[in-house]
Structure formats: structure tokens, C-alpha cells
mmCIF file of C-alpha atoms and ligand atoms in Angstrom:
data_model
loop_
_atom_site.group_PDB
_atom_site.id
_atom_site.type_symbol
_atom_site.label_atom_id
_atom_site.label_comp_id
_atom_site.label_asym_id
_atom_site.label_seq_id
_atom_site.Cartn_x
_atom_site.Cartn_y
_atom_site.Cartn_z
ATOM 1 C CA UNK Q 16 138.689 76.810 85.400
ATOM 2 C CA UNK Q 17 137.397 74.851 82.405
ATOM 3 C CA UNK Q 18 133.685 75.643 82.623
ATOM 4 C CA UNK Q 19 132.246 77.810 79.793
ATOM 5 C CA UNK Q 20 131.697 80.597 82.348
ATOM 6 C CA UNK Q 21 135.245 80.375 83.726
ATOM 7 C CA UNK Q 22 133.804 80.173 87.247
ATOM 8 C CA UNK Q 23 134.233 77.370 89.733
ATOM 9 C CA UNK Q 24 131.060 75.241 89.703
ATOM 10 C CA UNK Q 25 128.937 75.630 92.830
ATOM 11 C CA UNK Q 26 128.724 72.683 95.207
ATOM 12 C CA UNK Q 27 126.486 72.117 98.216
ATOM 13 C CA UNK Q 28 129.278 72.695 100.808
ATOM 14 C CA UNK Q 29 129.971 76.082 99.162
ATOM 15 C CA UNK Q 30 126.561 77.298 100.395
ATOM 16 C CA UNK Q 31 127.684 77.280 104.029
ATOM 17 C CA UNK Q 32 131.043 78.805 103.024
ATOM 18 C CA UNK Q 33 129.187 81.638 101.269
ATOM 19 C CA UNK Q 34 127.215 82.371 104.429
ATOM 20 C CA UNK Q 35 130.326 82.314 106.592
ATOM 21 C CA UNK Q 36 132.086 84.629 104.149
ATOM 22 C CA UNK Q 37 129.145 87.044 103.918
ATOM 23 C CA UNK Q 38 128.812 86.485 100.141
ATOM 24 C CA UNK Q 39 125.184 87.038 99.119
ATOM 25 C CA UNK Q 40 123.758 84.537 96.636
ATOM 26 C CA UNK Q 41 121.581 85.324 93.612
ATOM 27 C CA UNK Q 42 119.050 82.671 92.641
ATOM 28 C CA UNK Q 43 116.473 82.566 89.821
ATOM 29 C CA UNK Q 44 113.950 80.054 88.604
ATOM 30 C CA UNK Q 45 114.410 78.532 85.154
ATOM 31 C CA UNK Q 46 112.461 76.016 83.143
ATOM 32 C CA UNK Q 47 114.518 75.530 79.962
ATOM 33 C CA UNK Q 48 118.115 75.317 78.740
ATOM 34 C CA UNK Q 49 118.203 78.673 76.908
ATOM 35 C CA UNK Q 50 117.341 80.836 79.892
ATOM 36 C CA UNK Q 51 119.474 78.636 82.141
ATOM 37 C CA UNK Q 52 122.509 79.199 79.901
ATOM 38 C CA UNK Q 53 121.997 82.967 80.015
ATOM 39 C CA UNK Q 54 121.721 82.838 83.828
ATOM 40 C CA UNK Q 55 124.915 80.827 84.054
ATOM 41 C CA UNK Q 56 126.756 83.348 81.855
ATOM 42 C CA UNK Q 57 125.379 86.230 83.916
ATOM 43 C CA UNK Q 58 126.778 84.818 87.159
ATOM 44 C CA UNK Q 59 123.562 83.621 88.769
ATOM 45 C CA UNK Q 60 124.673 81.340 91.611
ATOM 46 C CA UNK Q 61 121.673 79.068 92.130
ATOM 47 C CA UNK Q 62 118.961 78.019 89.663
ATOM 48 C CA UNK Q 63 115.673 76.507 90.765
ATOM 49 C CA UNK Q 64 113.274 74.446 88.701
ATOM 50 C CA UNK Q 65 110.356 75.651 90.786
ATOM 51 C CA UNK Q 66 106.857 74.279 90.816
ATOM 52 C CA UNK Q 67 105.986 77.904 89.991
ATOM 53 C CA UNK Q 68 106.190 76.449 86.494
ATOM 54 C CA UNK Q 69 102.573 75.430 87.026
ATOM 55 C CA UNK Q 70 101.602 79.117 87.145
ATOM 56 C CA UNK Q 71 104.088 80.838 84.821
ATOM 57 C CA UNK Q 72 104.640 78.119 82.190
ATOM 58 C CA UNK Q 73 101.466 76.020 82.315
ATOM 59 C CA UNK Q 74 99.120 78.955 83.071
ATOM 60 C CA UNK Q 75 97.442 77.403 86.092
ATOM 61 C CA UNK Q 76 96.047 79.183 89.187
ATOM 62 C CA UNK Q 77 98.303 77.429 91.689
ATOM 63 C CA UNK Q 78 101.268 75.057 91.899
ATOM 64 C CA UNK Q 79 99.130 72.127 93.046
ATOM 65 C CA UNK Q 80 98.666 70.400 89.646
ATOM 66 C CA UNK Q 81 102.427 70.176 88.949
ATOM 67 C CA UNK Q 82 103.721 66.605 88.726
ATOM 68 C CA UNK Q 83 107.019 64.850 89.355
ATOM 69 C CA UNK Q 84 107.218 64.170 85.598
ATOM 70 C CA UNK Q 85 106.910 67.917 84.912
ATOM 71 C CA UNK Q 86 109.746 68.792 87.294
ATOM 72 C CA UNK Q 87 111.946 65.926 86.058
ATOM 73 C CA UNK Q 88 111.477 67.032 82.425
ATOM 74 C CA UNK Q 89 112.299 70.693 83.133
ATOM 75 C CA UNK Q 90 115.213 69.714 85.399
ATOM 76 C CA UNK Q 91 116.807 67.793 82.516
ATOM 77 C CA UNK Q 92 116.279 70.784 80.177
ATOM 78 C CA UNK Q 93 117.706 73.345 82.616
ATOM 79 C CA UNK Q 94 120.615 71.124 83.564
ATOM 80 C CA UNK Q 95 121.833 71.096 79.953
ATOM 81 C CA UNK Q 96 122.179 74.881 80.084
ATOM 82 C CA UNK Q 97 124.238 75.095 83.278
ATOM 83 C CA UNK Q 98 127.920 74.647 83.942
ATOM 84 C CA UNK Q 99 128.554 76.728 87.079
ATOM 85 C CA UNK Q 100 125.268 77.428 88.881
ATOM 86 C CA UNK Q 101 123.914 74.958 91.424
ATOM 87 C CA UNK Q 102 120.641 73.383 90.278
ATOM 88 C CA UNK Q 103 117.756 72.737 92.683
ATOM 89 C CA UNK Q 104 114.425 71.096 91.868
ATOM 90 C CA UNK Q 105 111.116 71.397 93.672
ATOM 91 C CA UNK Q 106 109.301 68.397 95.082
ATOM 92 C CA UNK Q 107 105.780 69.169 93.815
ATOM 93 C CA UNK Q 108 102.558 68.900 95.816
ATOM 94 C CA UNK Q 109 102.345 65.560 97.698
ATOM 95 C CA UNK Q 110 105.529 64.193 96.120
ATOM 96 C CA UNK Q 111 106.965 64.612 99.631
ATOM 97 C CA UNK Q 112 103.926 63.248 101.487
ATOM 98 C CA UNK Q 113 106.002 60.243 102.589
ATOM 99 C CA UNK Q 114 109.763 59.778 102.832
ATOM 100 C CA UNK Q 115 109.700 56.970 100.241
ATOM 101 C CA UNK Q 116 107.772 59.036 97.683
ATOM 102 C CA UNK Q 117 110.128 61.945 98.244
ATOM 103 C CA UNK Q 118 113.184 59.764 97.736
ATOM 104 C CA UNK Q 119 111.798 58.364 94.461
ATOM 105 C CA UNK Q 120 111.093 61.837 93.103
ATOM 106 C CA UNK Q 121 114.316 63.412 94.374
ATOM 107 C CA UNK Q 122 116.363 60.556 92.897
ATOM 108 C CA UNK Q 123 114.863 61.308 89.478
ATOM 109 C CA UNK Q 124 115.762 64.999 89.867
ATOM 110 C CA UNK Q 125 119.343 64.276 90.921
ATOM 111 C CA UNK Q 126 119.712 61.824 88.042
ATOM 112 C CA UNK Q 127 118.430 64.568 85.709
ATOM 113 C CA UNK Q 128 121.151 66.939 86.909
ATOM 114 C CA UNK Q 129 119.894 68.640 90.085
ATOM 115 C CA UNK Q 130 122.140 68.880 93.139
ATOM 116 C CA UNK Q 131 119.385 69.465 95.699
ATOM 117 C CA UNK Q 132 115.688 68.844 96.224
ATOM 118 C CA UNK Q 133 113.522 71.602 97.695
ATOM 119 C CA UNK Q 134 110.453 70.938 99.807
ATOM 120 C CA UNK Q 135 107.912 73.111 101.568
ATOM 121 C CA UNK Q 136 107.034 73.081 105.260
ATOM 122 C CA UNK Q 137 108.206 71.562 108.533
ATOM 123 C CA UNK Q 138 105.983 69.295 110.733
ATOM 124 C CA UNK Q 139 105.982 65.819 109.201
ATOM 125 C CA UNK Q 140 108.380 67.092 106.511
ATOM 126 C CA UNK Q 141 111.163 67.015 109.105
ATOM 127 C CA UNK Q 142 111.134 63.233 108.866
ATOM 128 C CA UNK Q 143 111.261 63.526 105.066
ATOM 129 C CA UNK Q 144 114.242 65.894 105.251
ATOM 130 C CA UNK Q 145 116.131 63.525 107.569
ATOM 131 C CA UNK Q 146 115.303 60.535 105.330
ATOM 132 C CA UNK Q 147 116.553 62.282 102.183
ATOM 133 C CA UNK Q 148 119.712 63.692 103.757
ATOM 134 C CA UNK Q 149 120.647 60.290 105.229
ATOM 135 C CA UNK Q 150 120.315 58.898 101.685
ATOM 136 C CA UNK Q 151 122.623 61.493 100.082
ATOM 137 C CA UNK Q 152 119.965 63.876 98.806
ATOM 138 C CA UNK Q 153 120.869 67.440 99.833
ATOM 139 C CA UNK Q 154 117.740 69.357 100.835
ATOM 140 C CA UNK Q 155 116.609 72.961 100.598
ATOM 141 C CA UNK Q 156 113.692 73.727 102.923
ATOM 142 C CA UNK Q 157 111.042 76.391 102.182
ATOM 143 C CA UNK Q 158 109.034 78.173 104.919
ATOM 144 C CA UNK Q 159 106.675 81.136 105.269
ATOM 145 C CA UNK Q 160 104.275 81.709 102.390
ATOM 146 C CA UNK Q 161 104.570 78.165 101.067
ATOM 147 C CA UNK Q 162 102.501 78.138 97.844
ATOM 148 C CA UNK Q 163 101.512 74.469 98.264
ATOM 149 C CA UNK Q 164 99.600 75.584 101.412
ATOM 150 C CA UNK Q 165 97.418 78.009 99.408
ATOM 151 C CA UNK Q 166 94.147 76.250 100.311
ATOM 152 C CA UNK Q 167 94.895 76.306 104.064
ATOM 153 C CA UNK Q 168 96.110 79.924 103.898
ATOM 154 C CA UNK Q 169 93.066 81.003 101.844
ATOM 155 C CA UNK Q 170 95.303 82.674 99.254
ATOM 156 C CA UNK Q 171 98.895 83.790 98.791
ATOM 157 C CA UNK Q 172 99.200 85.752 102.043
ATOM 158 C CA UNK Q 173 102.198 87.090 103.978
ATOM 159 C CA UNK Q 174 102.979 84.815 106.935
ATOM 160 C CA UNK Q 175 104.503 85.352 110.402
ATOM 161 C CA UNK Q 176 102.864 88.711 111.064
ATOM 162 C CA UNK Q 177 101.862 88.133 114.710
ATOM 163 C CA UNK Q 178 104.115 87.093 117.598
ATOM 164 C CA UNK Q 179 102.832 83.511 117.785
ATOM 165 C CA UNK Q 180 103.251 82.931 114.041
ATOM 166 C CA UNK Q 181 106.682 84.554 114.101
ATOM 167 C CA UNK Q 182 107.969 82.366 116.923
ATOM 168 C CA UNK Q 183 106.508 79.290 115.204
ATOM 169 C CA UNK Q 184 108.467 80.182 112.058
ATOM 170 C CA UNK Q 185 111.638 80.623 114.124
ATOM 171 C CA UNK Q 186 111.141 77.143 115.600
ATOM 172 C CA UNK Q 187 110.437 75.611 112.194
ATOM 173 C CA UNK Q 188 113.558 77.204 110.735
ATOM 174 C CA UNK Q 189 115.682 75.793 113.534
ATOM 175 C CA UNK Q 190 114.002 72.397 113.081
ATOM 176 C CA UNK Q 191 114.641 72.124 109.325
ATOM 177 C CA UNK Q 192 118.284 73.022 109.944
ATOM 178 C CA UNK Q 193 118.529 70.362 112.681
ATOM 179 C CA UNK Q 194 116.888 67.821 110.341
ATOM 180 C CA UNK Q 195 119.744 68.362 107.892
ATOM 181 C CA UNK Q 196 118.600 70.973 105.359
ATOM 182 C CA UNK Q 197 121.525 72.838 103.763
ATOM 183 C CA UNK Q 198 119.565 75.864 102.587
ATOM 184 C CA UNK Q 199 116.288 77.587 103.499
ATOM 185 C CA UNK Q 200 114.011 79.628 101.258
ATOM 186 C CA UNK Q 201 111.957 82.166 103.238
ATOM 187 C CA UNK Q 202 108.972 83.451 101.282
ATOM 188 C CA UNK Q 203 106.474 86.208 102.081
ATOM 189 C CA UNK Q 204 107.467 87.104 105.639
ATOM 190 C CA UNK Q 205 108.204 90.461 107.317
ATOM 191 C CA UNK Q 206 111.786 91.672 106.860
ATOM 192 C CA UNK Q 207 112.603 91.761 110.587
ATOM 193 C CA UNK Q 208 111.457 88.168 111.060
ATOM 194 C CA UNK Q 209 113.562 86.930 108.122
ATOM 195 C CA UNK Q 210 116.549 88.889 109.435
ATOM 196 C CA UNK Q 211 116.185 87.284 112.873
ATOM 197 C CA UNK Q 212 115.914 83.784 111.419
ATOM 198 C CA UNK Q 213 118.901 84.404 109.136
ATOM 199 C CA UNK Q 214 121.014 85.549 112.086
ATOM 200 C CA UNK Q 215 119.971 82.560 114.202
ATOM 201 C CA UNK Q 216 120.818 79.868 111.625
ATOM 202 C CA UNK Q 217 124.103 78.398 110.402
ATOM 203 C CA UNK Q 218 122.584 77.478 107.030
ATOM 204 C CA UNK Q 219 121.999 80.244 104.474
ATOM 205 C CA UNK Q 220 118.565 81.724 103.863
ATOM 206 C CA UNK Q 221 117.322 82.804 100.448
ATOM 207 C CA UNK Q 222 114.534 85.360 100.567
ATOM 208 C CA UNK Q 223 111.623 86.095 98.271
ATOM 209 C CA UNK Q 224 109.448 88.807 99.739
ATOM 210 C CA UNK Q 225 111.472 88.407 102.939
ATOM 211 C CA UNK Q 226 113.450 91.648 103.021
ATOM 212 C CA UNK Q 227 117.095 92.491 102.376
ATOM 213 C CA UNK Q 228 118.786 90.729 105.290
ATOM 214 C CA UNK Q 229 118.660 87.152 104.003
ATOM 215 C CA UNK Q 230 121.837 85.467 102.751
ATOM 216 C CA UNK Q 231 120.536 85.571 99.188
ATOM 217 C CA UNK Q 232 117.492 86.388 97.080
ATOM 218 C CA UNK Q 233 115.384 84.507 94.562
ATOM 219 C CA UNK Q 234 112.892 85.708 91.956
ATOM 220 C CA UNK Q 235 110.737 83.888 89.458
ATOM 221 C CA UNK Q 236 112.126 84.355 85.932
ATOM 222 C CA UNK Q 237 108.901 85.750 84.457
ATOM 223 C CA UNK Q 238 108.577 88.300 87.281
ATOM 224 C CA UNK Q 239 112.153 89.518 86.829
ATOM 225 C CA UNK Q 240 111.473 90.043 83.097
ATOM 226 C CA UNK Q 241 108.222 91.890 83.787
ATOM 227 C CA UNK Q 242 106.061 89.328 81.992
ATOM 228 C CA UNK Q 243 102.384 89.315 82.855
ATOM 229 C CA UNK Q 244 101.725 85.802 84.109
ATOM 230 C CA UNK Q 245 98.026 86.531 84.557
ATOM 231 C CA UNK Q 246 98.301 86.670 88.358
ATOM 232 C CA UNK Q 247 98.374 89.560 90.837
ATOM 233 C CA UNK Q 248 101.934 90.887 91.018
ATOM 234 C CA UNK Q 249 103.253 90.687 94.602
ATOM 235 C CA UNK Q 250 104.965 93.701 96.179
ATOM 236 C CA UNK Q 251 108.418 92.098 96.159
ATOM 237 C CA UNK Q 252 108.507 91.625 92.377
ATOM 238 C CA UNK Q 253 110.871 93.889 90.448
ATOM 239 C CA UNK Q 254 111.255 94.069 86.676
ATOM 240 C CA UNK Q 255 115.027 94.137 85.952
ATOM 241 C CA UNK Q 256 114.699 94.097 82.149
ATOM 242 C CA UNK Q 257 114.524 97.892 81.867
ATOM 243 C CA UNK Q 258 117.764 98.560 83.731
ATOM 244 C CA UNK Q 259 119.488 95.451 82.357
ATOM 245 C CA UNK Q 260 118.753 96.288 78.699
ATOM 246 C CA UNK Q 261 118.624 92.612 77.635
ATOM 247 C CA UNK Q 262 117.656 89.277 79.140
ATOM 248 C CA UNK Q 263 121.238 88.480 80.147
ATOM 249 C CA UNK Q 264 121.667 92.091 81.298
ATOM 250 C CA UNK Q 265 118.592 91.730 83.512
ATOM 251 C CA UNK Q 266 120.108 88.641 85.148
ATOM 252 C CA UNK Q 267 123.382 90.541 85.699
ATOM 253 C CA UNK Q 268 121.531 93.548 87.130
ATOM 254 C CA UNK Q 269 119.629 91.280 89.530
ATOM 255 C CA UNK Q 270 122.809 89.475 90.649
ATOM 256 C CA UNK Q 271 124.594 92.778 91.191
ATOM 257 C CA UNK Q 272 121.663 94.265 93.149
ATOM 258 C CA UNK Q 273 121.528 91.176 95.373
ATOM 259 C CA UNK Q 274 125.280 91.247 96.014
ATOM 260 C CA UNK Q 275 125.452 94.967 96.779
ATOM 261 C CA UNK Q 276 122.340 94.785 98.967
ATOM 262 C CA UNK Q 277 120.248 97.250 96.943
ATOM 263 C CA UNK Q 278 117.560 94.627 96.198
ATOM 264 C CA UNK Q 279 115.142 94.244 97.799
ATOM 265 C CA UNK Q 280 114.608 97.766 99.142
ATOM 266 C CA UNK Q 281 111.760 98.774 101.465
ATOM 267 C CA UNK Q 282 109.386 99.211 98.507
ATOM 268 C CA UNK Q 283 109.849 95.520 97.656
ATOM 269 C CA UNK Q 284 109.656 94.161 101.231
ATOM 270 C CA UNK Q 285 107.019 93.603 103.910
ATOM 271 C CA UNK Q 286 107.217 95.339 107.290
HETATM 272 O O1 LIG U 16 108.371 77.387 92.820
HETATM 273 C C1 LIG U 16 109.161 78.345 92.907
HETATM 274 O O2 LIG U 16 109.512 79.007 91.934
HETATM 275 C C2 LIG U 16 109.649 78.689 94.228
HETATM 276 C C3 LIG U 16 110.383 79.986 94.377
HETATM 277 C C4 LIG U 16 109.450 81.107 94.288
HETATM 278 C C5 LIG U 16 111.200 80.039 95.614
HETATM 279 O O3 LIG U 16 109.465 77.955 95.151
#
């Protein structure tokens, strides 16, 4: 293998193979080439240029002010640091309001080095997912505590707690898969619900605050390093810097804990 990491570069079809083979995936957010390079060396499988950058890099209260230009800039930076990990980029607030807008933004991200575009929600987003996938843009869906819905939710609150909300999430998960999504991020939902959705789908799920039985886990870089981003720290956040001993060690410790199933434990999950 002639990548600097010596590992085979991830491709979109490998996501489904990983699920079929029971290989858990470790994903982190990154916003620049230096951290991305360290993640690549540490064996992180998937790297996301998340619109969380609005909160952890730009110091804002929500992800809503993040622009397509912001994500395109950080995607180009992160891409230069990766040789093996698969790069995903977030469609920021309203960049996916119409299929045409989403295609314009996603095209910029793919041209900057991303392999997939991620978008939040189902509903009218199903049409957007279909439109992108038909035009060769692989899509990662994102359901549950979708941060771009913070105004409707009235805060960053765990979703899917009652039976009606749980069955709605099940239906949405099935619908994004049927629309053509290749991956699904489940955020801020009870562990049992995420486990049920994961078992019901052919596409892999990546959890964040969604319990241990997803097909992979994602954390925001700053949370994993224990940095105070000025926001309330959610229950699922774990600082891996202490046990890892260095930044790259923290990434390795996270990847190992995801693969051996020790993260997240009950203390970092919602019942
Ligand atoms: O924006 C982001 O970083 C995300 C992850 C938390 C999944 O969407």
C-alpha cells in the first residue's frame, strides 16, 4: 500500500462492507490539516468537517451561522492532511434547503477533497438525498438531535424518548436509507433506540450520544481532547487525552475503544 499510513484508503463501498463484516468504525471531526494528519496516522477511519466548527472553532452558540464557504475552506485544509481516512463534509444550515442548492454546495466539497456530503433530517431532505445520490454525490444522513433544529427543539435535547418519537425516528432512518444514503449519523438518542435502528438497516450507523450498539462512533475533536469550548459538556463526551498521553495517542485510544466496544459505556450513553 503506498499511502503514508500504509493502509488501504477508505472508499464509500467499504462502509457497507465494514457493517457486513462487523468492523466498527471510528470517526472524528477535524478542521485543519495538522489534526487531520494525526488522525490519519492514528487509524481514524472517517473524518468529518462538521458544522460544529461554528461552535468549537468560531466560538458561536450554534451551528446556524456556518456558511458553505466555511465548510469548503476547512474541507480543503483537512483533505491535505488525509491519505487513508474517508472525508465527509457537512451541508450547513439551509445549504440543503433545495436540491439545487445542495448540489452546488456538495460539488464544492467533493472538488475540495470530500468523498461524501452529510445532511441533517428527513422529510423534504429525502428528495435532496435522492437528487444528490443520482448525481454521484454519496450522502451521509444525520438524525436524532440534529443541531440545525436547535430552535425547534428549544435547545440541544435528547430525541426519541417516547414511543411516538422513537417510531418516527425508525421510519426516518428507513426512509433515508431508501433515498440512497450510504451512512447514517445518529445523535443524542437512547441506546436501545439506536441499537434497534442499527439492526434494522443495511447501511452503517455512526453514533454520538447514541449508545454502544451503533456500527461506529464519532466525537468532536475538541471534546475528545477535553478542551473547554464554552458550552455545556454533554454526557456522551469523553476526554481521551489523559489515557492517550498525546494528541495522536488520544486518537489511537479513541479508535481502539470504539473497535473493542468499550466506548461509549453506560456513563456516556442515554437510557
Ligand atoms: O457538526 C458535527 O461535528 C457533527 C458531528 C457531531 C456528527 O455533525
